[in-house]
mmCIF file of C-alpha atoms in Angstrom:
data_model
loop_
_atom_site.group_PDB
_atom_site.id
_atom_site.type_symbol
_atom_site.label_atom_id
_atom_site.label_comp_id
_atom_site.label_asym_id
_atom_site.label_seq_id
_atom_site.Cartn_x
_atom_site.Cartn_y
_atom_site.Cartn_z
ATOM 1 C CA MET A 286 -92.109 -1.970 -93.683
ATOM 2 C CA GLU A 287 -89.282 -4.140 -94.870
ATOM 3 C CA THR A 288 -90.969 -7.432 -94.015
ATOM 4 C CA GLU A 289 -94.037 -6.164 -95.761
ATOM 5 C CA SER A 290 -92.180 -5.608 -99.009
ATOM 6 C CA LYS A 291 -90.519 -8.965 -98.512
ATOM 7 C CA THR A 292 -93.817 -10.825 -98.281
ATOM 8 C CA LYS A 293 -95.012 -8.800 -101.209
ATOM 9 C CA SER A 294 -92.077 -9.811 -103.381
ATOM 10 C CA GLN A 295 -92.471 -13.407 -102.197
ATOM 11 C CA ARG A 296 -96.110 -13.281 -103.176
ATOM 12 C CA SER A 297 -95.342 -11.887 -106.603
ATOM 13 C CA LYS A 298 -92.691 -14.563 -107.073
ATOM 14 C CA LEU A 299 -95.199 -17.294 -106.212
ATOM 15 C CA TRP A 300 -97.684 -15.735 -108.586
ATOM 16 C CA THR A 301 -95.122 -15.599 -111.419
ATOM 17 C CA LEU A 302 -94.210 -19.213 -110.708
ATOM 18 C CA PHE A 303 -97.847 -20.315 -110.752
ATOM 19 C CA ILE A 304 -98.708 -18.450 -113.960
ATOM 20 C CA ASN A 305 -95.623 -19.797 -115.735
ATOM 21 C CA MET A 306 -96.366 -23.390 -114.740
ATOM 22 C CA LEU A 307 -100.002 -23.002 -115.695
ATOM 23 C CA TYR A 308 -99.026 -21.603 -119.078
ATOM 24 C CA ILE A 309 -96.375 -24.245 -119.708
ATOM 25 C CA SER A 310 -98.644 -27.082 -118.660
ATOM 26 C CA THR A 311 -101.565 -25.863 -120.766
ATOM 27 C CA PHE A 312 -99.598 -25.597 -123.974
ATOM 28 C CA THR A 313 -97.203 -28.502 -123.719
ATOM 29 C CA PHE A 314 -98.203 -31.504 -125.736
ATOM 30 C CA GLY A 315 -96.165 -34.660 -125.973
ATOM 31 C CA GLY A 316 -94.861 -35.749 -122.630
ATOM 32 C CA GLY A 317 -92.320 -34.956 -119.976
ATOM 33 C CA PHE A 318 -89.291 -33.946 -121.962
ATOM 34 C CA VAL A 319 -91.243 -31.381 -123.912
ATOM 35 C CA ILE A 320 -92.450 -29.675 -120.764
ATOM 36 C CA VAL A 321 -88.965 -29.754 -119.281
ATOM 37 C CA ASN A 322 -87.709 -27.809 -122.302
ATOM 38 C CA PHE A 323 -90.347 -25.159 -121.777
ATOM 39 C CA MET A 324 -89.413 -24.921 -118.102
ATOM 40 C CA ARG A 325 -85.785 -24.403 -119.061
ATOM 41 C CA LYS A 326 -86.755 -21.633 -121.470
ATOM 42 C CA ALA A 327 -88.839 -19.907 -118.808
ATOM 43 C CA PHE A 328 -86.769 -20.311 -115.657
ATOM 44 C CA VAL A 329 -83.217 -20.403 -117.023
ATOM 45 C CA GLU A 330 -83.378 -18.156 -120.077
ATOM 46 C CA ARG A 331 -86.214 -15.745 -119.410
ATOM 47 C CA LEU A 332 -86.434 -15.361 -115.636
ATOM 48 C CA GLY A 333 -82.856 -16.372 -114.785
ATOM 49 C CA TRP A 334 -83.962 -18.013 -111.524
ATOM 50 C CA ILE A 335 -81.983 -21.216 -112.075
ATOM 51 C CA ASP A 336 -78.673 -21.719 -113.857
ATOM 52 C CA GLU A 337 -78.255 -24.157 -116.694
ATOM 53 C CA ASP A 338 -76.228 -26.834 -114.897
ATOM 54 C CA GLU A 339 -78.620 -26.877 -111.985
ATOM 55 C CA MET A 340 -81.563 -27.214 -114.368
ATOM 56 C CA LEU A 341 -79.920 -30.239 -115.992
ATOM 57 C CA ASP A 342 -79.370 -31.754 -112.544
ATOM 58 C CA LEU A 343 -83.009 -31.167 -111.666
ATOM 59 C CA ILE A 344 -84.085 -32.817 -114.918
ATOM 60 C CA ALA A 345 -81.908 -35.827 -114.093
ATOM 61 C CA LEU A 346 -83.531 -36.041 -110.651
ATOM 62 C CA ALA A 347 -87.011 -35.656 -112.151
ATOM 63 C CA GLN A 348 -86.270 -38.352 -114.679
ATOM 64 C CA SER A 349 -84.936 -40.857 -112.185
ATOM 65 C CA SER A 350 -87.711 -40.452 -109.611
ATOM 66 C CA PRO A 351 -91.017 -42.291 -109.859
ATOM 67 C CA GLY A 352 -93.967 -40.460 -111.344
ATOM 68 C CA ALA A 353 -94.442 -38.049 -114.213
ATOM 69 C CA ILE A 354 -91.337 -36.118 -115.247
ATOM 70 C CA ALA A 355 -93.357 -32.925 -115.606
ATOM 71 C CA VAL A 356 -94.754 -33.161 -112.068
ATOM 72 C CA ASN A 357 -91.365 -34.103 -110.630
ATOM 73 C CA ALA A 358 -89.620 -31.240 -112.410
ATOM 74 C CA SER A 359 -92.332 -28.907 -111.222
ATOM 75 C CA ILE A 360 -91.825 -30.046 -107.608
ATOM 76 C CA LEU A 361 -88.077 -29.451 -107.910
ATOM 77 C CA VAL A 362 -88.302 -26.085 -109.627
ATOM 78 C CA GLY A 363 -90.987 -24.846 -107.218
ATOM 79 C CA GLN A 364 -88.997 -25.921 -104.182
ATOM 80 C CA ARG A 365 -85.833 -24.345 -105.550
ATOM 81 C CA VAL A 366 -87.500 -21.037 -106.325
ATOM 82 C CA ALA A 367 -89.708 -20.546 -103.260
ATOM 83 C CA GLY A 368 -89.490 -23.441 -100.803
ATOM 84 C CA PHE A 369 -92.535 -25.419 -99.684
ATOM 85 C CA ALA A 370 -95.049 -22.802 -100.802
ATOM 86 C CA GLY A 371 -93.291 -22.686 -104.147
ATOM 87 C CA MET A 372 -93.606 -26.433 -104.511
ATOM 88 C CA ALA A 373 -97.340 -26.376 -103.739
ATOM 89 C CA VAL A 374 -98.034 -23.515 -106.118
ATOM 90 C CA SER A 375 -95.891 -25.004 -108.855
ATOM 91 C CA VAL A 376 -97.483 -28.469 -108.689
ATOM 92 C CA LEU A 377 -100.949 -26.966 -108.633
ATOM 93 C CA GLY A 378 -100.132 -24.954 -111.753
ATOM 94 C CA THR A 379 -98.865 -28.084 -113.452
ATOM 95 C CA ILE A 380 -101.762 -30.433 -112.713
ATOM 96 C CA LEU A 381 -104.701 -28.015 -113.032
ATOM 97 C CA PRO A 382 -104.696 -27.679 -116.843
ATOM 98 C CA PRO A 383 -104.620 -31.422 -117.632
ATOM 99 C CA MET A 384 -107.236 -32.059 -114.935
ATOM 100 C CA ILE A 385 -109.614 -29.473 -116.359
ATOM 101 C CA ILE A 386 -109.010 -30.491 -119.968
ATOM 102 C CA LEU A 387 -109.396 -34.215 -119.269
ATOM 103 C CA THR A 388 -112.540 -33.636 -117.217
ATOM 104 C CA ILE A 389 -114.120 -31.814 -120.133
ATOM 105 C CA ILE A 390 -112.927 -34.366 -122.664
ATOM 106 C CA SER A 391 -114.043 -37.399 -120.675
ATOM 107 C CA PHE A 392 -117.624 -36.257 -121.323
ATOM 108 C CA PHE A 393 -117.360 -36.471 -125.108
ATOM 109 C CA TYR A 394 -114.141 -38.313 -125.709
ATOM 110 C CA GLU A 395 -115.074 -40.465 -128.663
ATOM 111 C CA ALA A 396 -116.064 -37.483 -130.812
ATOM 112 C CA PHE A 397 -112.788 -35.792 -129.915
ATOM 113 C CA ALA A 398 -110.474 -38.738 -130.514
ATOM 114 C CA THR A 399 -111.920 -39.530 -133.941
ATOM 115 C CA ASN A 400 -112.258 -35.960 -135.257
ATOM 116 C CA LYS A 401 -109.982 -35.697 -138.312
ATOM 117 C CA TYR A 402 -109.492 -31.925 -138.078
ATOM 118 C CA VAL A 403 -108.326 -32.234 -134.484
ATOM 119 C CA ASN A 404 -106.040 -35.049 -135.532
ATOM 120 C CA LEU A 405 -104.442 -33.091 -138.377
ATOM 121 C CA MET A 406 -103.939 -30.066 -136.165
ATOM 122 C CA LEU A 407 -102.243 -32.178 -133.506
ATOM 123 C CA LYS A 408 -100.122 -33.944 -136.093
ATOM 124 C CA GLY A 409 -98.857 -30.609 -137.398
ATOM 125 C CA MET A 410 -98.074 -29.438 -133.896
ATOM 126 C CA GLN A 411 -95.629 -32.314 -133.586
ATOM 127 C CA ALA A 412 -93.413 -30.466 -136.090
ATOM 128 C CA GLY A 413 -93.196 -27.515 -133.718
ATOM 129 C CA VAL A 414 -92.618 -29.734 -130.710
ATOM 130 C CA ALA A 415 -89.801 -31.670 -132.402
ATOM 131 C CA ALA A 416 -88.220 -28.403 -133.568
ATOM 132 C CA LEU A 417 -88.348 -26.967 -130.053
ATOM 133 C CA ILE A 418 -86.738 -30.016 -128.486
ATOM 134 C CA LEU A 419 -83.957 -30.199 -131.052
ATOM 135 C CA ASP A 420 -83.356 -26.452 -130.738
ATOM 136 C CA VAL A 421 -82.837 -26.908 -126.994
ATOM 137 C CA VAL A 422 -80.613 -29.942 -127.601
ATOM 138 C CA PHE A 423 -78.403 -27.813 -129.874
ATOM 139 C CA ASP A 424 -77.976 -25.157 -127.180
ATOM 140 C CA LEU A 425 -77.250 -27.703 -124.482
ATOM 141 C CA THR A 426 -74.752 -29.654 -126.585
ATOM 142 C CA ILE A 427 -72.853 -26.532 -127.638
ATOM 143 C CA ASN A 428 -72.619 -25.362 -124.024
ATOM 144 C CA LEU A 429 -71.556 -28.808 -122.867
ATOM 145 C CA SER A 430 -68.831 -29.315 -125.463
ATOM 146 C CA LYS A 431 -67.365 -25.914 -124.558
ATOM 147 C CA ARG A 432 -66.619 -26.713 -120.949
ATOM 148 C CA GLN A 433 -66.824 -30.453 -120.250
ATOM 149 C CA ARG A 434 -64.190 -33.121 -120.718
ATOM 150 C CA PRO A 435 -64.131 -35.150 -123.943
ATOM 151 C CA VAL A 436 -65.331 -38.240 -122.093
ATOM 152 C CA HIS A 437 -68.616 -36.473 -121.370
ATOM 153 C CA VAL A 438 -69.172 -35.685 -125.020
ATOM 154 C CA PHE A 439 -68.530 -39.344 -125.742
ATOM 155 C CA MET A 440 -71.043 -40.294 -123.035
ATOM 156 C CA LEU A 441 -73.635 -38.092 -124.661
ATOM 157 C CA ALA A 442 -73.188 -39.963 -127.926
ATOM 158 C CA ALA A 443 -73.161 -43.369 -126.237
ATOM 159 C CA ALA A 444 -76.280 -42.625 -124.204
ATOM 160 C CA PHE A 445 -78.040 -41.429 -127.322
ATOM 161 C CA VAL A 446 -77.219 -44.610 -129.230
ATOM 162 C CA ALA A 447 -78.270 -46.742 -126.259
ATOM 163 C CA THR A 448 -81.629 -45.102 -125.774
ATOM 164 C CA PHE A 449 -82.562 -44.206 -129.344
ATOM 165 C CA LEU A 450 -81.276 -47.174 -131.315
ATOM 166 C CA PHE A 451 -81.318 -49.928 -128.718
ATOM 167 C CA ASN A 452 -84.162 -48.820 -126.446
ATOM 168 C CA VAL A 453 -82.111 -49.436 -123.339
ATOM 169 C CA ASN A 454 -84.061 -48.700 -120.159
ATOM 170 C CA VAL A 455 -83.614 -45.090 -119.063
ATOM 171 C CA VAL A 456 -83.118 -45.953 -115.399
ATOM 172 C CA PHE A 457 -80.313 -48.314 -116.380
ATOM 173 C CA ILE A 458 -78.626 -45.624 -118.481
ATOM 174 C CA ILE A 459 -78.795 -43.106 -115.659
ATOM 175 C CA LEU A 460 -77.398 -45.559 -113.120
ATOM 176 C CA THR A 461 -74.548 -46.444 -115.482
ATOM 177 C CA ALA A 462 -73.725 -42.776 -115.968
ATOM 178 C CA ALA A 463 -73.712 -42.232 -112.209
ATOM 179 C CA LEU A 464 -71.320 -45.169 -111.789
ATOM 180 C CA ILE A 465 -69.029 -43.772 -114.473
ATOM 181 C CA GLY A 466 -69.062 -40.512 -112.538
ATOM 182 C CA VAL A 467 -67.893 -42.322 -109.412
ATOM 183 C CA PHE A 468 -65.110 -44.068 -111.343
ATOM 184 C CA LEU A 469 -63.979 -40.844 -113.017
ATOM 185 C CA ASN A 470 -63.736 -39.278 -109.604
ATOM 186 C CA LEU A 471 -61.669 -42.182 -108.220
ATOM 187 C CA TRP A 472 -59.495 -42.064 -111.302
ATOM 188 C CA ASP A 473 -58.822 -38.345 -110.914
ATOM 189 C CA ARG A 474 -57.862 -38.811 -107.268
ATOM 190 C CA LYS A 475 -55.526 -41.674 -108.065
ATOM 191 C CA LEU A 476 -53.801 -39.537 -110.671
ATOM 192 C CA VAL A 477 -53.356 -36.831 -108.074
ATOM 193 C CA LEU A 478 -51.867 -39.365 -105.652
ATOM 194 C CA LEU A 479 -49.467 -40.737 -108.259
ATOM 195 C CA ILE A 480 -48.205 -37.294 -109.144
ATOM 196 C CA MET B 86 -114.460 -46.576 -99.890
ATOM 197 C CA ILE B 87 -114.234 -46.135 -103.647
ATOM 198 C CA TYR B 88 -112.230 -42.962 -102.970
ATOM 199 C CA LEU B 89 -109.713 -44.875 -100.895
ATOM 200 C CA GLN B 90 -109.378 -47.524 -103.606
ATOM 201 C CA LEU B 91 -108.867 -44.867 -106.263
ATOM 202 C CA PHE B 92 -106.276 -43.125 -104.130
ATOM 203 C CA LEU B 93 -104.347 -46.343 -103.433
ATOM 204 C CA SER B 94 -104.481 -47.581 -107.021
ATOM 205 C CA PHE B 95 -103.113 -44.362 -108.416
ATOM 206 C CA LEU B 96 -100.577 -44.210 -105.625
ATOM 207 C CA ILE B 97 -99.238 -47.500 -106.987
ATOM 208 C CA VAL B 98 -99.306 -46.145 -110.538
ATOM 209 C CA GLY B 99 -97.406 -43.047 -109.434
ATOM 210 C CA LEU B 100 -94.921 -45.037 -107.420
ATOM 211 C CA PHE B 101 -93.968 -47.555 -110.079
ATOM 212 C CA SER B 102 -93.926 -45.486 -113.231
ATOM 213 C CA ILE B 103 -90.256 -44.607 -113.254
ATOM 214 C CA GLY B 104 -89.015 -42.886 -116.378
ATOM 215 C CA GLY B 105 -92.226 -41.075 -117.166
ATOM 216 C CA GLY B 106 -94.771 -41.254 -119.949
ATOM 217 C CA TYR B 107 -94.876 -44.633 -121.510
ATOM 218 C CA ALA B 108 -93.491 -46.394 -118.456
ATOM 219 C CA ALA B 109 -96.823 -45.616 -116.791
ATOM 220 C CA MET B 110 -98.989 -47.357 -119.406
ATOM 221 C CA PRO B 111 -98.455 -50.979 -118.405
ATOM 222 C CA ILE B 112 -98.967 -50.127 -114.732
ATOM 223 C CA ILE B 113 -102.187 -48.231 -115.405
ATOM 224 C CA GLN B 114 -103.345 -51.177 -117.449
ATOM 225 C CA SER B 115 -102.625 -53.754 -114.748
ATOM 226 C CA GLU B 116 -104.102 -51.661 -111.896
ATOM 227 C CA ILE B 117 -107.076 -50.067 -113.617
ATOM 228 C CA VAL B 118 -108.067 -52.508 -116.353
ATOM 229 C CA ALA B 119 -106.952 -55.921 -115.108
ATOM 230 C CA LYS B 120 -107.232 -55.592 -111.335
ATOM 231 C CA HIS B 121 -110.211 -53.291 -110.779
ATOM 232 C CA GLY B 122 -111.938 -53.387 -114.154
ATOM 233 C CA TRP B 123 -112.558 -49.633 -113.939
ATOM 234 C CA LEU B 124 -111.925 -49.301 -117.660
ATOM 235 C CA THR B 125 -112.499 -51.741 -120.493
ATOM 236 C CA VAL B 126 -109.606 -52.467 -122.834
ATOM 237 C CA GLU B 127 -111.231 -50.255 -125.419
ATOM 238 C CA GLU B 128 -111.719 -47.371 -123.007
ATOM 239 C CA PHE B 129 -108.093 -47.779 -122.030
ATOM 240 C CA SER B 130 -107.001 -47.389 -125.664
ATOM 241 C CA HIS B 131 -109.114 -44.220 -125.874
ATOM 242 C CA LEU B 132 -107.387 -42.957 -122.771
ATOM 243 C CA VAL B 133 -103.993 -43.503 -124.365
ATOM 244 C CA THR B 134 -105.045 -41.629 -127.495
ATOM 245 C CA ILE B 135 -106.499 -38.748 -125.527
ATOM 246 C CA ALA B 136 -103.468 -38.563 -123.265
ATOM 247 C CA GLU B 137 -101.263 -38.272 -126.325
ATOM 248 C CA MET B 138 -103.447 -35.590 -127.851
ATOM 249 C CA THR B 139 -103.764 -33.376 -124.808
ATOM 250 C CA PRO B 140 -101.223 -31.546 -122.683
ATOM 251 C CA GLY B 141 -100.113 -32.931 -119.361
ATOM 252 C CA PRO B 142 -98.496 -36.072 -118.011
ATOM 253 C CA ILE B 143 -100.192 -39.343 -118.850
ATOM 254 C CA VAL B 144 -100.421 -40.341 -115.178
ATOM 255 C CA VAL B 145 -102.335 -37.181 -114.307
ATOM 256 C CA ASN B 146 -104.463 -37.552 -117.438
ATOM 257 C CA GLY B 147 -105.207 -41.166 -116.554
ATOM 258 C CA ALA B 148 -106.062 -40.360 -112.954
ATOM 259 C CA THR B 149 -108.425 -37.572 -113.989
ATOM 260 C CA PHE B 150 -110.084 -39.680 -116.677
ATOM 261 C CA VAL B 151 -110.588 -42.761 -114.529
ATOM 262 C CA GLY B 152 -111.519 -40.783 -111.405
ATOM 263 C CA ASN B 153 -114.162 -38.879 -113.348
ATOM 264 C CA ARG B 154 -115.723 -41.991 -114.771
ATOM 265 C CA ILE B 155 -115.751 -43.882 -111.472
ATOM 266 C CA ALA B 156 -116.638 -41.203 -108.941
ATOM 267 C CA GLY B 157 -117.085 -37.820 -110.622
ATOM 268 C CA ILE B 158 -114.950 -34.774 -110.021
ATOM 269 C CA PRO B 159 -114.072 -35.649 -106.393
ATOM 270 C CA GLY B 160 -112.863 -38.986 -107.727
ATOM 271 C CA ALA B 161 -110.701 -37.198 -110.284
ATOM 272 C CA ILE B 162 -109.136 -35.009 -107.615
ATOM 273 C CA ILE B 163 -108.467 -37.890 -105.242
ATOM 274 C CA ALA B 164 -107.000 -40.121 -107.943
ATOM 275 C CA THR B 165 -104.720 -37.318 -109.130
ATOM 276 C CA LEU B 166 -103.535 -36.605 -105.593
ATOM 277 C CA GLY B 167 -102.783 -40.305 -105.175
ATOM 278 C CA SER B 168 -100.760 -40.360 -108.374
ATOM 279 C CA ILE B 169 -98.521 -37.451 -107.383
ATOM 280 C CA PHE B 170 -98.222 -38.314 -103.683
ATOM 281 C CA PRO B 171 -95.210 -40.692 -103.960
ATOM 282 C CA ALA B 172 -93.382 -38.191 -106.184
ATOM 283 C CA LEU B 173 -93.915 -35.376 -103.677
ATOM 284 C CA ILE B 174 -92.158 -37.351 -100.969
ATOM 285 C CA ILE B 175 -89.421 -39.067 -102.969
ATOM 286 C CA VAL B 176 -88.535 -36.050 -105.096
ATOM 287 C CA SER B 177 -88.370 -33.772 -102.042
ATOM 288 C CA LEU B 178 -86.049 -36.221 -100.368
ATOM 289 C CA LEU B 179 -83.796 -36.436 -103.429
ATOM 290 C CA ALA B 180 -83.772 -32.646 -103.711
ATOM 291 C CA TYR B 181 -82.674 -32.388 -100.093
ATOM 292 C CA LEU B 182 -79.812 -34.819 -100.712
ATOM 293 C CA TYR B 183 -78.879 -33.027 -103.923
ATOM 294 C CA TYR B 184 -78.579 -29.589 -102.339
ATOM 295 C CA ARG B 185 -76.853 -30.957 -99.280
ATOM 296 C CA TYR B 186 -74.148 -32.923 -101.111
ATOM 297 C CA LYS B 187 -73.941 -30.940 -104.349
ATOM 298 C CA THR B 188 -70.578 -29.438 -103.473
ATOM 299 C CA LEU B 189 -69.091 -32.822 -102.607
ATOM 300 C CA ASP B 190 -66.371 -33.929 -105.011
ATOM 301 C CA THR B 191 -67.832 -37.340 -105.837
ATOM 302 C CA MET B 192 -71.353 -35.951 -106.161
ATOM 303 C CA ASN B 193 -70.029 -33.323 -108.524
ATOM 304 C CA SER B 194 -68.395 -35.946 -110.681
ATOM 305 C CA ILE B 195 -71.614 -37.985 -110.774
ATOM 306 C CA LEU B 196 -73.653 -34.950 -111.753
ATOM 307 C CA SER B 197 -71.201 -34.000 -114.512
ATOM 308 C CA SER B 198 -71.616 -37.485 -115.905
ATOM 309 C CA LEU B 199 -75.398 -37.304 -115.720
ATOM 310 C CA ARG B 200 -75.713 -34.024 -117.618
ATOM 311 C CA PRO B 201 -74.622 -35.318 -121.044
ATOM 312 C CA VAL B 202 -76.896 -38.339 -120.565
ATOM 313 C CA VAL B 203 -79.875 -36.089 -119.869
ATOM 314 C CA ILE B 204 -79.146 -34.191 -123.084
ATOM 315 C CA ALA B 205 -79.062 -37.511 -124.950
ATOM 316 C CA LEU B 206 -82.440 -38.509 -123.478
ATOM 317 C CA ILE B 207 -83.965 -35.206 -124.509
ATOM 318 C CA ALA B 208 -82.517 -35.574 -128.019
ATOM 319 C CA SER B 209 -83.899 -39.084 -128.287
ATOM 320 C CA ALA B 210 -87.385 -37.948 -127.236
ATOM 321 C CA GLY B 211 -87.277 -35.156 -129.814
ATOM 322 C CA LEU B 212 -86.173 -37.422 -132.636
ATOM 323 C CA GLY B 213 -88.826 -39.955 -131.653
ATOM 324 C CA ILE B 214 -91.529 -37.312 -132.090
ATOM 325 C CA LEU B 215 -89.993 -36.197 -135.386
ATOM 326 C CA LEU B 216 -89.906 -39.755 -136.756
ATOM 327 C CA ASN B 217 -93.495 -40.300 -135.692
ATOM 328 C CA LEU B 218 -94.445 -37.151 -137.591
ATOM 329 C CA LEU B 219 -92.479 -38.096 -140.698
ATOM 330 C CA PHE B 220 -93.438 -41.757 -140.957
ATOM 331 C CA GLY B 221 -96.164 -42.509 -138.392
ATOM 332 C CA GLN B 222 -96.407 -46.255 -137.931
ATOM 333 C CA LYS B 223 -95.259 -46.974 -141.509
ATOM 334 C CA ALA B 224 -91.864 -48.266 -142.643
ATOM 335 C CA GLN B 225 -89.232 -45.540 -142.773
ATOM 336 C CA THR B 226 -88.762 -45.304 -146.517
ATOM 337 C CA ILE B 227 -88.724 -42.304 -148.837
ATOM 338 C CA GLU B 228 -92.156 -43.180 -150.310
ATOM 339 C CA ASN B 229 -93.736 -43.025 -146.884
ATOM 340 C CA LEU B 230 -92.085 -39.735 -145.968
ATOM 341 C CA ASN B 231 -94.490 -37.003 -144.853
ATOM 342 C CA TRP B 232 -93.048 -34.107 -146.907
ATOM 343 C CA ILE B 233 -95.367 -31.470 -145.538
ATOM 344 C CA GLY B 234 -94.371 -32.459 -142.029
ATOM 345 C CA LEU B 235 -90.684 -32.301 -142.921
ATOM 346 C CA VAL B 236 -90.945 -28.816 -144.424
ATOM 347 C CA LEU B 237 -92.957 -27.592 -141.437
ATOM 348 C CA PHE B 238 -90.372 -29.023 -139.081
ATOM 349 C CA GLY B 239 -87.565 -27.248 -140.960
ATOM 350 C CA ALA B 240 -89.443 -23.945 -140.935
ATOM 351 C CA ALA B 241 -90.286 -24.297 -137.242
ATOM 352 C CA PHE B 242 -86.672 -25.060 -136.378
ATOM 353 C CA PHE B 243 -85.507 -22.006 -138.298
ATOM 354 C CA ALA B 244 -88.145 -19.786 -136.691
ATOM 355 C CA MET B 245 -87.090 -20.818 -133.205
ATOM 356 C CA ARG B 246 -83.342 -21.055 -133.654
ATOM 357 C CA LYS B 247 -82.614 -18.055 -135.874
ATOM 358 C CA LEU B 248 -85.659 -15.818 -135.534
ATOM 359 C CA LYS B 249 -86.189 -16.628 -131.824
ATOM 360 C CA TRP B 250 -89.960 -16.863 -132.191
ATOM 361 C CA ASN B 251 -92.089 -17.902 -129.222
ATOM 362 C CA PRO B 252 -92.254 -21.733 -129.151
ATOM 363 C CA VAL B 253 -95.957 -21.888 -128.248
ATOM 364 C CA LEU B 254 -96.770 -19.599 -131.180
ATOM 365 C CA VAL B 255 -94.633 -21.720 -133.517
ATOM 366 C CA MET B 256 -96.401 -24.881 -132.320
ATOM 367 C CA PHE B 257 -99.878 -23.536 -132.999
ATOM 368 C CA LEU B 258 -98.773 -22.111 -136.348
ATOM 369 C CA CYS B 259 -97.521 -25.591 -137.269
ATOM 370 C CA GLY B 260 -100.844 -27.161 -136.294
ATOM 371 C CA GLY B 261 -102.864 -24.550 -138.179
ATOM 372 C CA LEU B 262 -100.661 -24.679 -141.288
ATOM 373 C CA TYR B 263 -100.713 -28.466 -141.380
ATOM 374 C CA LEU B 264 -104.506 -28.523 -141.185
ATOM 375 C CA GLY B 265 -104.748 -25.648 -143.699
ATOM 376 C CA ILE B 266 -102.461 -27.291 -146.249
ATOM 377 C CA HIS B 267 -104.421 -30.521 -146.069
ATOM 378 C CA LEU B 268 -107.698 -28.662 -146.504
ATOM 379 C CA LEU B 269 -106.262 -26.803 -149.531
ATOM 380 C CA LEU B 270 -104.990 -30.016 -151.068
ATOM 381 C CA GLY B 271 -108.387 -31.507 -150.428
ATOM 382 C CA SER B 272 -106.820 -34.523 -148.771
ATOM 383 C CA VAL B 273 -109.014 -34.436 -145.691
#
């Protein structure tokens, strides 16, 4: 009886995961970071399956691995929520919508790409996308400044300047941040030793 | 044979596009356009436009598009599988290491340093989209500012932040309003 309800709850979890990924992937225009924001809203805020720090870690992993950020994040979230089956279901939910949409579009792509109504609609949607991302950034920054050390707030600013103003390669920025983490750790230990 | 080639080509694309999105473009171009000639330069530019206009990662979009044109729907499926195959293995491995060493002191310090950087990357992506909306490819001066876009952005931000509206709903409202306003102004 008990195992039966267990498989049942596992199945409903997989289903929820699949539907959420399908929904997110269908309605997320504008690249990896947009989709990652939607995932955070769904799995951290709404479902509470993953906590905020862990989600940020998963995003960092997704960003620094090869491949699409959305697919990588979907692998990580799926695995975290329901193991191997979760990963399979989650990735399937993520790649199905673009595959179906692109298959349809590849049949009449010129008409689509040059249609001015479609273009205006998509242009306007950018306003919503930008607002969503900056809304999430506000939340994350407020949470971060509450509980992290000042050096981390400084790193946020520095990383922003590096990537936004100077177009520094993202992989380089991430590696630098990781190195700073190692040094901070050594520094903390040395202080402990000295005291 | 063509299936194997598609699989391997997109495996390379998936493997070497680190950093997502636009990092994949030059690799798709060298593998698909230059090496195999599966797309012409013009078709490639259409692909980029379509990928920007539709949901989903550009690598998956590219694999589906190219696969379809070269070998129909089976081609699309095989190319897509090739493009996500390296990620499946590498990401799983990284996840294993992450969960295994997460509690380690040094690992913790590294992760705490990565979190603010991730926020910065997200912020930068968001501002990039906003600037593209406000100015497009034009110089960023006040004459070129897209006022309608700016007002829509402000309203959307307010709706999400203060009124807690559903983001997907807000996005489609923005698209519809933008199109509607232009139709009303007769500037289409």
